[in-house]
Amino acid sequence: MSLLFSKTTLGSLTLQNHLVMSPLTRSRATGNIPNELMVEYYAQRGSAGLIITEGTSPSPNGLGYPRIPGIFSAEQIAGWKRITDAVHAKGAKMFIQFMHCGRIGHALNLPAGARMLAPSAVVAAGEMYTDAEGMKPHPTPQAMTEADIKTAIEEFAQAAKNAMAAGFDGVELHGANGYLLEQFIRPNSNQRTDRYGGSIENRARFVLEVADAVIKAIGKDKVGIRLSPFGVFNDMPLYDAMEADYTHLAQQLNALGLAYIHLVDHSPMGAPPVPDSIKQMFRNTFKGKLILAGGYDAARAESDLAAGECDLIAVGRPFLANPDLVARWENGAAVNAPDMSTFYTPGPKGYTDYPMLS
Ligand SMILES: Cc1cc2nc3c(=O)[nH]c(=O)nc-3n(C[C@H](O)[C@H](O)[C@H](O)COP(=O)(O)O)c2cc1C
């Protein structure tokens, strides 16, 4: 009996299996609006238990990358509705990942009038791709005022209501991988001296206020969060109090009663390993569902589920390259390899043309 391919629940939802499609930015949303090509891509992967969308911005200010979608305009809501309808017809449930890029971005990627905001005016090391001028160094972001913080929280709450209008089953807050929420958590990017900076109680405040506002908008059983303790992507260096800080977060998120925490371990992609102790801490502290992600194949997924280490397994690159991943893994069939050169390029190549089993 396989756990991986058996039904399970998430809040009030029944999932057709324990496999989650990880959030994958694919940069096909020309004009930041979901389109028919994206309908086809997501529908092809509708045999997953749960699909989490690519990072989607709740605000014009959060559109740091080229061609990533938003969920703040009527056109975007209508575009996403076509996608949720097509995915639901295939049996999967669907959460939308709210990714506000914060300081990771470039003015050339932002719509007119948008601003690059961050907890502090601290530039991230590294470069950002722009369609207009290729690679550019990250610019120095503007430090958010208290009014900017209040506005951002309201944008997240409104985006959650928009997500419901677009037919999503829930929302995942992107608190991982160096974007705005993690920029508040980490001391290198958050050098504020007000109640949003300094102690971990203060550095966690923005994330918890966003989560609280989104919960009030749509209900706690429809809200999850992705976190990357020990993640270093996007200029987020390791520091001594990391484990203690994430313990505080786990306790507070448990008190809020979110549906799930989704932990990223990018060591298979060359990042520092996430200590087992921190995964155990989350498992013991957080009473909702736990999703683990990073480098899973079918055998490791089955064994972690069977050992009770988590409730669901999220898979990224294998789903990217295998629309029918569930059938392939269930039948022990060979899998397609992902083509990195088309991860973020516009158009169907490397997006909707991965072969399926006939
Ligand atoms: C092309 C690509 C785009 C990604 N975009 C996102 C994203 O938008 N949001 C996010 O949380 N993680 C993103 N990730 C990370 C994946 O969700 C996942 O955690 C990572 O690929 C490791 O899992 P895997 O070994 O199953 O691929 C991305 C990864 C890849 C390869």
Tab-separated table of C-alpha atoms and ligand atoms in Angstrom:
chain	number	residue	atom	x	y	z
A	1	MET	CA	0.000	0.000	0.000
A	2	SER	CA	1.459	3.337	-1.012
A	3	LEU	CA	0.828	6.395	1.139
A	4	LEU	CA	2.057	8.769	-1.535
A	5	PHE	CA	-0.692	7.891	-4.007
A	6	SER	CA	-3.502	7.581	-1.466
A	7	LYS	CA	-6.033	10.314	-0.666
A	8	THR	CA	-5.522	12.705	2.228
A	9	THR	CA	-6.982	15.910	3.639
A	10	LEU	CA	-5.843	19.503	4.044
A	11	GLY	CA	-8.197	21.581	6.164
A	12	SER	CA	-11.641	20.848	4.738
A	13	LEU	CA	-10.200	19.736	1.384
A	14	THR	CA	-9.749	16.174	0.165
A	15	LEU	CA	-6.574	15.749	-1.901
A	16	GLN	CA	-6.439	12.966	-4.485
A	17	ASN	CA	-2.904	12.033	-3.322
A	18	HIS	CA	-0.085	13.234	-1.040
A	19	LEU	CA	1.898	14.851	-3.866
A	20	VAL	CA	2.109	18.633	-4.042
A	21	MET	CA	3.415	20.524	-7.048
A	22	SER	CA	5.942	23.013	-5.636
A	23	PRO	CA	5.683	26.681	-6.542
A	24	LEU	CA	7.698	27.252	-9.737
A	25	THR	CA	8.259	30.672	-11.278
A	26	ARG	CA	8.070	30.207	-15.064
A	27	SER	CA	7.870	33.798	-16.338
A	28	ARG	CA	5.240	33.153	-19.019
A	29	ALA	CA	2.773	35.767	-17.717
A	30	THR	CA	3.398	38.519	-20.249
A	31	GLY	CA	2.126	41.813	-18.836
A	32	ASN	CA	1.868	40.086	-15.405
A	33	ILE	CA	-1.476	38.559	-16.448
A	34	PRO	CA	-2.189	34.774	-16.421
A	35	ASN	CA	-2.944	33.563	-19.957
A	36	GLU	CA	-4.159	30.571	-21.996
A	37	LEU	CA	-0.671	29.031	-22.178
A	38	MET	CA	-0.633	28.931	-18.381
A	39	VAL	CA	-4.103	27.301	-18.363
A	40	GLU	CA	-2.662	24.474	-20.474
A	41	TYR	CA	0.494	24.134	-18.333
A	42	TYR	CA	-1.334	23.885	-15.018
A	43	ALA	CA	-4.119	21.665	-16.375
A	44	GLN	CA	-1.480	19.236	-17.692
A	45	ARG	CA	-0.313	18.815	-14.070
A	46	GLY	CA	-3.803	18.399	-12.591
A	47	SER	CA	-3.175	14.847	-11.328
A	48	ALA	CA	-1.245	16.291	-8.357
A	49	GLY	CA	-3.002	16.296	-4.999
A	50	LEU	CA	-2.338	20.016	-4.581
A	51	ILE	CA	-0.831	22.514	-7.007
A	52	ILE	CA	0.837	25.582	-5.510
A	53	THR	CA	1.172	28.281	-8.154
A	54	GLU	CA	4.323	30.061	-9.140
A	55	GLY	CA	5.173	33.097	-7.002
A	56	THR	CA	2.439	35.681	-7.675
A	57	SER	CA	2.585	39.242	-6.468
A	58	PRO	CA	-0.110	40.706	-4.245
A	59	SER	CA	1.066	44.218	-5.199
A	60	PRO	CA	2.540	46.080	-8.195
A	61	ASN	CA	5.512	46.756	-5.875
A	62	GLY	CA	6.224	43.031	-5.532
A	63	LEU	CA	6.770	42.258	-9.248
A	64	GLY	CA	10.556	42.008	-9.052
A	65	TYR	CA	11.030	39.515	-11.913
A	66	PRO	CA	9.975	39.877	-15.543
A	67	ARG	CA	6.689	38.280	-16.614
A	68	ILE	CA	5.599	36.989	-13.207
A	69	PRO	CA	1.861	37.105	-12.553
A	70	GLY	CA	-0.027	39.286	-10.092
A	71	ILE	CA	-3.337	38.936	-8.250
A	72	PHE	CA	-4.245	42.564	-7.673
A	73	SER	CA	-6.195	43.516	-10.854
A	74	ALA	CA	-9.539	42.376	-12.291
A	75	GLU	CA	-7.775	41.064	-15.419
A	76	GLN	CA	-5.417	38.952	-13.297
A	77	ILE	CA	-8.315	37.523	-11.278
A	78	ALA	CA	-10.143	36.600	-14.490
A	79	GLY	CA	-6.982	34.965	-15.894
A	80	TRP	CA	-6.443	32.896	-12.754
A	81	LYS	CA	-10.121	31.840	-12.710
A	82	ARG	CA	-9.648	30.092	-16.053
A	83	ILE	CA	-6.674	28.258	-14.555
A	84	THR	CA	-8.390	27.133	-11.330
A	85	ASP	CA	-11.390	25.914	-13.349
A	86	ALA	CA	-9.155	23.820	-15.625
A	87	VAL	CA	-7.146	22.403	-12.701
A	88	HIS	CA	-10.234	21.575	-10.633
A	89	ALA	CA	-11.663	19.720	-13.629
A	90	LYS	CA	-8.604	17.427	-13.393
A	91	GLY	CA	-9.130	16.772	-9.685
A	92	ALA	CA	-6.272	18.750	-8.087
A	93	LYS	CA	-6.770	21.459	-5.475
A	94	MET	CA	-4.935	24.722	-5.961
A	95	PHE	CA	-3.275	27.288	-3.663
A	96	ILE	CA	-1.752	30.513	-4.940
A	97	GLN	CA	1.673	31.506	-3.670
A	98	PHE	CA	1.901	35.169	-2.664
A	99	MET	CA	5.428	36.296	-3.520
A	100	HIS	CA	6.275	39.926	-2.823
A	101	CYS	CA	9.855	40.221	-4.059
A	102	GLY	CA	10.771	43.246	-1.922
A	103	ARG	CA	14.413	44.149	-2.575
A	104	ILE	CA	14.916	41.313	-5.112
A	105	GLY	CA	14.018	42.982	-8.382
A	106	HIS	CA	14.686	45.900	-10.639
A	107	ALA	CA	12.869	49.105	-11.588
A	108	LEU	CA	12.943	47.885	-15.217
A	109	ASN	CA	10.722	44.938	-14.209
A	110	LEU	CA	8.201	47.041	-12.285
A	111	PRO	CA	5.072	48.647	-13.754
A	112	ALA	CA	4.884	52.444	-13.875
A	113	GLY	CA	4.507	53.973	-10.432
A	114	ALA	CA	5.590	50.860	-8.493
A	115	ARG	CA	8.390	51.082	-5.884
A	116	MET	CA	11.068	48.657	-4.734
A	117	LEU	CA	10.417	48.306	-1.019
A	118	ALA	CA	12.220	46.427	1.745
A	119	PRO	CA	12.487	46.497	5.550
A	120	SER	CA	15.695	48.537	5.261
A	121	ALA	CA	17.616	50.304	2.509
A	122	VAL	CA	20.101	47.404	2.295
A	123	VAL	CA	20.990	46.259	-1.213
A	124	ALA	CA	21.052	42.519	-1.968
A	125	ALA	CA	24.245	41.152	-3.478
A	126	GLY	CA	23.736	39.762	-6.962
A	127	GLU	CA	21.932	40.641	-10.154
A	128	MET	CA	18.426	40.554	-11.599
A	129	TYR	CA	17.471	39.725	-15.190
A	130	THR	CA	15.482	42.378	-17.036
A	131	ASP	CA	13.892	41.974	-20.473
A	132	ALA	CA	14.942	45.509	-21.404
A	133	GLU	CA	18.651	45.452	-20.506
A	134	GLY	CA	19.646	41.925	-19.457
A	135	MET	CA	21.398	41.372	-16.112
A	136	LYS	CA	21.518	44.382	-13.780
A	137	PRO	CA	22.774	44.707	-10.195
A	138	HIS	CA	19.983	44.786	-7.601
A	139	PRO	CA	19.167	48.424	-6.815
A	140	THR	CA	19.073	49.760	-3.261
A	141	PRO	CA	15.451	49.434	-2.094
A	142	GLN	CA	13.490	52.060	-0.164
A	143	ALA	CA	13.061	51.329	3.546
A	144	MET	CA	9.356	50.882	4.233
A	145	THR	CA	7.663	53.462	6.413
A	146	GLU	CA	5.012	52.357	8.921
A	147	ALA	CA	2.458	53.556	6.353
A	148	ASP	CA	4.105	51.380	3.654
A	149	ILE	CA	3.915	48.400	6.017
A	150	LYS	CA	0.232	48.999	6.687
A	151	THR	CA	-0.441	49.298	2.948
A	152	ALA	CA	1.475	46.090	2.189
A	153	ILE	CA	-0.505	44.157	4.808
A	154	GLU	CA	-3.751	45.464	3.299
A	155	GLU	CA	-2.532	44.422	-0.164
A	156	PHE	CA	-1.928	40.857	1.066
A	157	ALA	CA	-5.415	40.723	2.628
A	158	GLN	CA	-7.067	42.082	-0.514
A	159	ALA	CA	-5.065	39.656	-2.680
A	160	ALA	CA	-6.385	36.800	-0.520
A	161	LYS	CA	-9.960	37.917	-1.212
A	162	ASN	CA	-9.047	38.194	-4.912
A	163	ALA	CA	-7.684	34.636	-4.777
A	164	MET	CA	-11.035	33.395	-3.480
A	165	ALA	CA	-12.788	35.258	-6.311
A	166	ALA	CA	-10.393	33.537	-8.726
A	167	GLY	CA	-11.467	30.116	-7.445
A	168	PHE	CA	-8.374	29.147	-5.432
A	169	ASP	CA	-8.711	26.737	-2.514
A	170	GLY	CA	-6.225	28.721	-0.448
A	171	VAL	CA	-3.147	30.894	-0.250
A	172	GLU	CA	0.517	30.141	0.492
A	173	LEU	CA	2.571	33.036	1.884
A	174	HIS	CA	6.088	32.982	0.462
A	175	GLY	CA	8.183	33.388	3.590
A	176	ALA	CA	11.183	31.645	2.008
A	177	ASN	CA	14.049	32.204	-0.426
A	178	GLY	CA	14.957	35.803	0.382
A	179	TYR	CA	11.766	37.659	-0.620
A	180	LEU	CA	9.967	40.368	1.350
A	181	LEU	CA	8.653	38.243	4.227
A	182	GLU	CA	12.041	36.597	4.800
A	183	GLN	CA	13.726	39.990	4.396
A	184	PHE	CA	11.864	41.043	7.559
A	185	ILE	CA	12.794	37.837	9.432
A	186	ARG	CA	16.520	37.943	8.744
A	187	PRO	CA	18.811	40.409	10.579
A	188	ASN	CA	21.072	41.147	7.591
A	189	SER	CA	18.219	42.626	5.537
A	190	ASN	CA	16.191	43.978	8.462
A	191	GLN	CA	18.128	46.674	10.278
A	192	ARG	CA	15.097	48.579	11.508
A	193	THR	CA	15.056	50.125	14.962
A	194	ASP	CA	11.248	50.340	15.290
A	195	ARG	CA	8.856	47.578	16.379
A	196	TYR	CA	9.488	45.677	13.111
A	197	GLY	CA	13.240	45.251	13.700
A	198	GLY	CA	15.772	44.187	16.325
A	199	SER	CA	14.579	41.233	18.449
A	200	ILE	CA	13.040	38.187	16.740
A	201	GLU	CA	9.703	39.196	18.283
A	202	ASN	CA	9.998	42.396	16.225
A	203	ARG	CA	11.503	40.836	13.066
A	204	ALA	CA	8.681	38.264	13.006
A	205	ARG	CA	5.974	40.913	13.455
A	206	PHE	CA	5.435	41.755	9.765
A	207	VAL	CA	5.097	38.085	8.754
A	208	LEU	CA	2.673	37.398	11.591
A	209	GLU	CA	0.618	40.514	10.878
A	210	VAL	CA	0.402	39.541	7.187
A	211	ALA	CA	-0.656	36.007	8.160
A	212	ASP	CA	-3.218	37.365	10.614
A	213	ALA	CA	-4.688	39.763	8.034
A	214	VAL	CA	-4.922	37.029	5.403
A	215	ILE	CA	-6.542	34.674	7.930
A	216	LYS	CA	-9.103	37.340	8.817
A	217	ALA	CA	-9.813	37.788	5.088
A	218	ILE	CA	-10.328	34.125	4.106
A	219	GLY	CA	-10.076	31.836	7.174
A	220	LYS	CA	-7.172	30.003	8.757
A	221	ASP	CA	-7.819	26.639	7.120
A	222	LYS	CA	-7.100	28.278	3.740
A	223	VAL	CA	-3.685	29.712	4.631
A	224	GLY	CA	-0.241	28.112	4.577
A	225	ILE	CA	3.287	29.507	4.646
A	226	ARG	CA	6.561	28.488	3.025
A	227	LEU	CA	9.735	28.975	5.065
A	228	SER	CA	13.410	28.307	4.369
A	229	PRO	CA	15.310	28.061	7.648
A	230	PHE	CA	19.029	27.812	6.834
A	231	GLY	CA	18.270	28.962	3.285
A	232	VAL	CA	20.859	31.369	1.863
A	233	PHE	CA	19.309	32.167	-1.542
A	234	ASN	CA	19.127	35.865	-2.475
A	235	ASP	CA	21.868	37.048	-0.105
A	236	MET	CA	20.517	35.616	3.161
A	237	PRO	CA	23.618	34.542	5.106
A	238	LEU	CA	23.555	32.039	7.980
A	239	TYR	CA	23.699	33.501	11.510
A	240	ASP	CA	23.968	32.130	15.045
A	241	ALA	CA	20.393	32.620	16.268
A	242	MET	CA	18.767	31.010	13.191
A	243	GLU	CA	17.348	27.970	15.001
A	244	ALA	CA	16.034	30.018	17.941
A	245	ASP	CA	14.444	32.538	15.579
A	246	TYR	CA	12.611	29.866	13.586
A	247	THR	CA	11.488	28.205	16.831
A	248	HIS	CA	9.788	31.470	17.755
A	249	LEU	CA	8.165	31.605	14.321
A	250	ALA	CA	6.934	28.003	14.584
A	251	GLN	CA	5.340	28.757	17.958
A	252	GLN	CA	3.639	31.925	16.751
A	253	LEU	CA	2.415	30.371	13.498
A	254	ASN	CA	1.015	27.484	15.498
A	255	ALA	CA	-0.854	29.961	17.696
A	256	LEU	CA	-2.368	31.524	14.554
A	257	GLY	CA	-3.554	28.059	13.511
A	258	LEU	CA	-2.455	28.059	9.864
A	259	ALA	CA	-3.375	25.063	7.701
A	260	TYR	CA	0.228	24.193	6.936
A	261	ILE	CA	3.901	25.049	7.074
A	262	HIS	CA	5.916	24.186	3.980
A	263	LEU	CA	9.623	23.767	4.676
A	264	VAL	CA	12.172	24.110	1.905
A	265	ASP	CA	15.439	22.200	2.004
A	266	HIS	CA	17.516	23.325	-0.966
A	267	SER	CA	20.593	21.295	-0.065
A	268	PRO	CA	19.975	19.093	-3.150
A	269	MET	CA	20.524	22.339	-5.126
A	270	GLY	CA	23.799	23.115	-3.332
A	271	ALA	CA	22.465	25.141	-0.352
A	272	PRO	CA	23.598	24.421	3.228
A	273	PRO	CA	21.767	21.398	4.696
A	274	VAL	CA	18.747	22.055	6.911
A	275	PRO	CA	19.485	20.318	10.238
A	276	ASP	CA	17.088	17.468	11.092
A	277	SER	CA	16.658	19.118	14.494
A	278	ILE	CA	14.875	22.086	12.938
A	279	LYS	CA	12.520	19.873	10.920
A	280	GLN	CA	11.769	17.945	14.118
A	281	MET	CA	11.195	21.197	15.993
A	282	PHE	CA	8.613	22.274	13.390
A	283	ARG	CA	6.982	18.833	13.494
A	284	ASN	CA	6.676	18.935	17.286
A	285	THR	CA	5.726	22.599	17.677
A	286	PHE	CA	3.304	23.084	14.784
A	287	LYS	CA	0.026	21.184	15.030
A	288	GLY	CA	-1.148	21.845	11.451
A	289	LYS	CA	0.095	19.936	8.408
A	290	LEU	CA	3.782	19.898	7.521
A	291	ILE	CA	4.940	19.810	3.890
A	292	LEU	CA	8.574	18.992	3.113
A	293	ALA	CA	10.234	19.919	-0.196
A	294	GLY	CA	13.575	19.628	-1.921
A	295	GLY	CA	15.160	16.846	-3.958
A	296	TYR	CA	12.441	14.224	-3.463
A	297	ASP	CA	12.015	11.123	-5.572
A	298	ALA	CA	9.157	8.639	-5.101
A	299	ALA	CA	11.071	6.340	-2.754
A	300	ARG	CA	12.243	9.099	-0.393
A	301	ALA	CA	8.779	10.670	-0.461
A	302	GLU	CA	7.166	7.390	0.538
A	303	SER	CA	9.678	6.728	3.281
A	304	ASP	CA	9.387	10.213	4.858
A	305	LEU	CA	5.586	9.961	4.806
A	306	ALA	CA	5.689	6.470	6.296
A	307	ALA	CA	8.074	7.647	9.038
A	308	GLY	CA	5.610	10.419	9.942
A	309	GLU	CA	8.156	13.152	9.270
A	310	CYS	CA	5.592	15.175	7.320
A	311	ASP	CA	2.062	15.019	5.940
A	312	LEU	CA	2.656	15.951	2.303
A	313	ILE	CA	5.605	16.006	-0.096
A	314	ALA	CA	6.179	18.864	-2.526
A	315	VAL	CA	8.060	18.307	-5.761
A	316	GLY	CA	9.348	20.978	-8.126
A	317	ARG	CA	11.639	20.100	-11.020
A	318	PRO	CA	10.192	16.596	-11.585
A	319	PHE	CA	6.695	18.146	-12.008
A	320	LEU	CA	8.124	20.843	-14.259
A	321	ALA	CA	9.500	18.222	-16.654
A	322	ASN	CA	6.771	15.578	-16.233
A	323	PRO	CA	3.174	16.757	-16.497
A	324	ASP	CA	2.067	13.197	-15.719
A	325	LEU	CA	4.551	12.728	-12.871
A	326	VAL	CA	1.987	10.994	-10.649
A	327	ALA	CA	1.344	8.257	-13.242
A	328	ARG	CA	5.062	7.882	-13.975
A	329	TRP	CA	6.020	7.509	-10.317
A	330	GLU	CA	3.098	5.212	-9.592
A	331	ASN	CA	4.070	2.924	-12.483
A	332	GLY	CA	7.820	3.161	-11.977
A	333	ALA	CA	8.178	4.668	-15.460
A	334	ALA	CA	11.196	6.672	-16.635
A	335	VAL	CA	11.013	10.459	-16.170
A	336	ASN	CA	11.948	13.383	-18.437
A	337	ALA	CA	14.880	15.544	-17.301
A	338	PRO	CA	14.175	19.269	-16.818
A	339	ASP	CA	15.715	21.660	-19.357
A	340	MET	CA	17.175	24.571	-17.384
A	341	SER	CA	17.608	26.714	-20.474
A	342	THR	CA	13.808	27.123	-20.798
A	343	PHE	CA	12.900	27.574	-17.105
A	344	TYR	CA	12.131	31.289	-17.506
A	345	THR	CA	11.892	31.880	-21.280
A	346	PRO	CA	8.616	33.083	-22.822
A	347	GLY	CA	6.498	30.729	-24.930
A	348	PRO	CA	5.552	27.037	-24.948
A	349	LYS	CA	9.037	25.560	-25.487
A	350	GLY	CA	10.143	23.789	-22.307
A	351	TYR	CA	6.794	24.705	-20.745
A	352	THR	CA	3.854	22.824	-22.220
A	353	ASP	CA	5.764	20.490	-24.579
A	354	TYR	CA	7.294	17.940	-22.160
A	355	PRO	CA	6.145	14.531	-23.432
A	356	MET	CA	3.567	12.505	-21.528
A	357	LEU	CA	3.263	8.715	-21.413
A	358	SER	CA	0.897	7.643	-24.132
B	1	LIG	C1	12.438	27.088	-12.216
B	1	LIG	C2	12.217	27.185	-10.741
B	1	LIG	C3	11.374	28.171	-10.235
B	1	LIG	C4	11.110	28.254	-8.862
B	1	LIG	N1	10.216	29.195	-8.408
B	1	LIG	C5	9.833	29.196	-7.104
B	1	LIG	C6	8.808	30.077	-6.645
B	1	LIG	O1	8.186	30.859	-7.389
B	1	LIG	N2	8.481	30.022	-5.323
B	1	LIG	C7	9.111	29.167	-4.444
B	1	LIG	O2	8.777	29.142	-3.258
B	1	LIG	N3	10.087	28.321	-4.874
B	1	LIG	C8	10.446	28.299	-6.162
B	1	LIG	N4	11.383	27.379	-6.601
B	1	LIG	C9	11.873	26.347	-5.676
B	1	LIG	C10	11.009	25.074	-5.831
B	1	LIG	O3	9.686	25.287	-5.357
B	1	LIG	C11	11.586	23.862	-5.067
B	1	LIG	O4	11.615	24.149	-3.687
B	1	LIG	C12	12.974	23.481	-5.551
B	1	LIG	O5	12.969	23.312	-6.968
B	1	LIG	C13	13.488	22.195	-4.895
B	1	LIG	O6	12.586	21.144	-5.097
B	1	LIG	P1	12.840	20.007	-6.235
B	1	LIG	O7	14.160	19.357	-5.880
B	1	LIG	O8	11.665	19.078	-6.077
B	1	LIG	O9	12.892	20.716	-7.542
B	1	LIG	C14	11.705	27.329	-7.952
B	1	LIG	C15	12.574	26.346	-8.463
B	1	LIG	C16	12.819	26.260	-9.823
B	1	LIG	C17	13.715	25.160	-10.353
